[in-house]
Amino acid sequence: MDPYSEIVTRVADELIPRVASLTVPHQTSWGGRGESAGSAVVFTEDGYLLTNGHVVGSATSGTAAFADGTEAPFDVIGTDPLSDLAVLRVRRGVPGPVRLGDADALRVGQLVVAVGNPLGLAGSITAGVVSALGRSMPARDGRTVRLIEDVIQTDAALNPGNSGGALATADGEVVGINTAVAGVGVGLAVPLNSTTRRIVGELLQQGRVRRAYLGLVSTPAPVPTQLAERLGHPRALRVVEVVPGSPAAMAGLRPGDLLLAAGGHPTRGAQDLQRLMFADAIGRSVELTVLRNGAMVDVVAVPSELTASSG
């Protein structure tokens, strides 16, 4: 067997038993009852599964089926629409957990393997490469729209039903939860990294995720060369929009500002800011350092709690 096939086969052998096929009841648009399908990944010894928030929607329970033919009911422990992640718990024994990796260590061109249950075909596996990193994908919770940052783009074939399944490295470590098909040959996965691990932890403990809200839209941008050398990082966040009346507006942030640091931490990308915007930041002052018209300016913002009306 060639080396490529050996890698994919090894990953398949390890992960297929640990990726469940989900059947989730839902209300149809005409008021009847229907079912939707998806996938989920076993990530603890005691029966917790990780999937997409959109797979379970507003459901509170469903059925998980495993590759060995066993089926078990599950309960929804918590969902977070703004990261498109959900935690489930199966009511009886499950296979051992997958090994979780760190998506922040991925590189473009790296081999990845997708495991899920597309189109009702349980235990399906496809392989490809990481096509791009740092993509953004909109997620909606009521009227609030938030970008899921640092989404993994892959050319491993994904189809309906793959959502909630595993995206793994050649070593078999799960680094993402497959979430969307963006087009032919373009699949997206929510990364598993320090930020999403914190989200999963809050779902396990509280069933939901409380977030702090600043009220700005930003995009990565280069730092001027001389300043970048002094700061030690070449990228920051350009403020594109400031929501009127938001904490960012009250702090005096303006479109065009280059956000260099928040709370004393460099903001090289959106994830650096988002990892600070959890419950412990609500109502507490955070110092923001921006570059404005060639001068560094410090402002203080007090994040509020993100609600459905914040957006």
PDB file of N, CA and C in Angstrom, residues 10 13 64 66 177 184 194 250 279 310:
ATOM      1  N   ARG A  10      -5.204   4.437   8.212  1.00  0.00           N
ATOM      2  CA  ARG A  10      -4.957   4.447   9.664  1.00  0.00           C
ATOM      3  C   ARG A  10      -5.880   5.431  10.374  1.00  0.00           C
ATOM      4  N   ASP A  13      -9.433   3.992  10.434  1.00  0.00           N
ATOM      5  CA  ASP A  13      -9.592   2.936  11.436  1.00  0.00           C
ATOM      6  C   ASP A  13      -9.761   3.518  12.836  1.00  0.00           C
ATOM      7  N   ALA A  64     -28.113   8.795  18.520  1.00  0.00           N
ATOM      8  CA  ALA A  64     -26.777   8.651  17.943  1.00  0.00           C
ATOM      9  C   ALA A  64     -26.554   7.192  17.591  1.00  0.00           C
ATOM     10  N   PHE A  66     -23.653   4.371  16.029  1.00  0.00           N
ATOM     11  CA  PHE A  66     -22.220   4.183  15.851  1.00  0.00           C
ATOM     12  C   PHE A  66     -21.935   3.105  14.811  1.00  0.00           C
ATOM     13  N   ILE A 177     -14.258  20.720  13.437  1.00  0.00           N
ATOM     14  CA  ILE A 177     -15.587  20.120  13.304  1.00  0.00           C
ATOM     15  C   ILE A 177     -16.166  20.626  11.990  1.00  0.00           C
ATOM     16  N   VAL A 184     -18.226  23.696  -4.700  1.00  0.00           N
ATOM     17  CA  VAL A 184     -17.569  22.483  -5.164  1.00  0.00           C
ATOM     18  C   VAL A 184     -16.094  22.520  -4.766  1.00  0.00           C
ATOM     19  N   SER A 194      -7.524  27.033  21.382  1.00  0.00           N
ATOM     20  CA  SER A 194      -7.726  27.483  22.764  1.00  0.00           C
ATOM     21  C   SER A 194      -9.056  28.202  22.940  1.00  0.00           C
ATOM     22  N   MET A 250     -18.509  54.506  22.698  1.00  0.00           N
ATOM     23  CA  MET A 250     -18.389  55.334  23.892  1.00  0.00           C
ATOM     24  C   MET A 250     -16.928  55.507  24.321  1.00  0.00           C
ATOM     25  N   ALA A 279     -17.196  35.931  29.492  1.00  0.00           N
ATOM     26  CA  ALA A 279     -17.999  36.475  30.588  1.00  0.00           C
ATOM     27  C   ALA A 279     -17.198  37.326  31.551  1.00  0.00           C
ATOM     28  N   SER A 310     -27.769  43.056  20.549  1.00  0.00           N
ATOM     29  CA  SER A 310     -26.508  43.798  20.488  1.00  0.00           C
ATOM     30  C   SER A 310     -26.109  44.123  19.068  1.00  0.00           C
TER      31      SER A 310
END
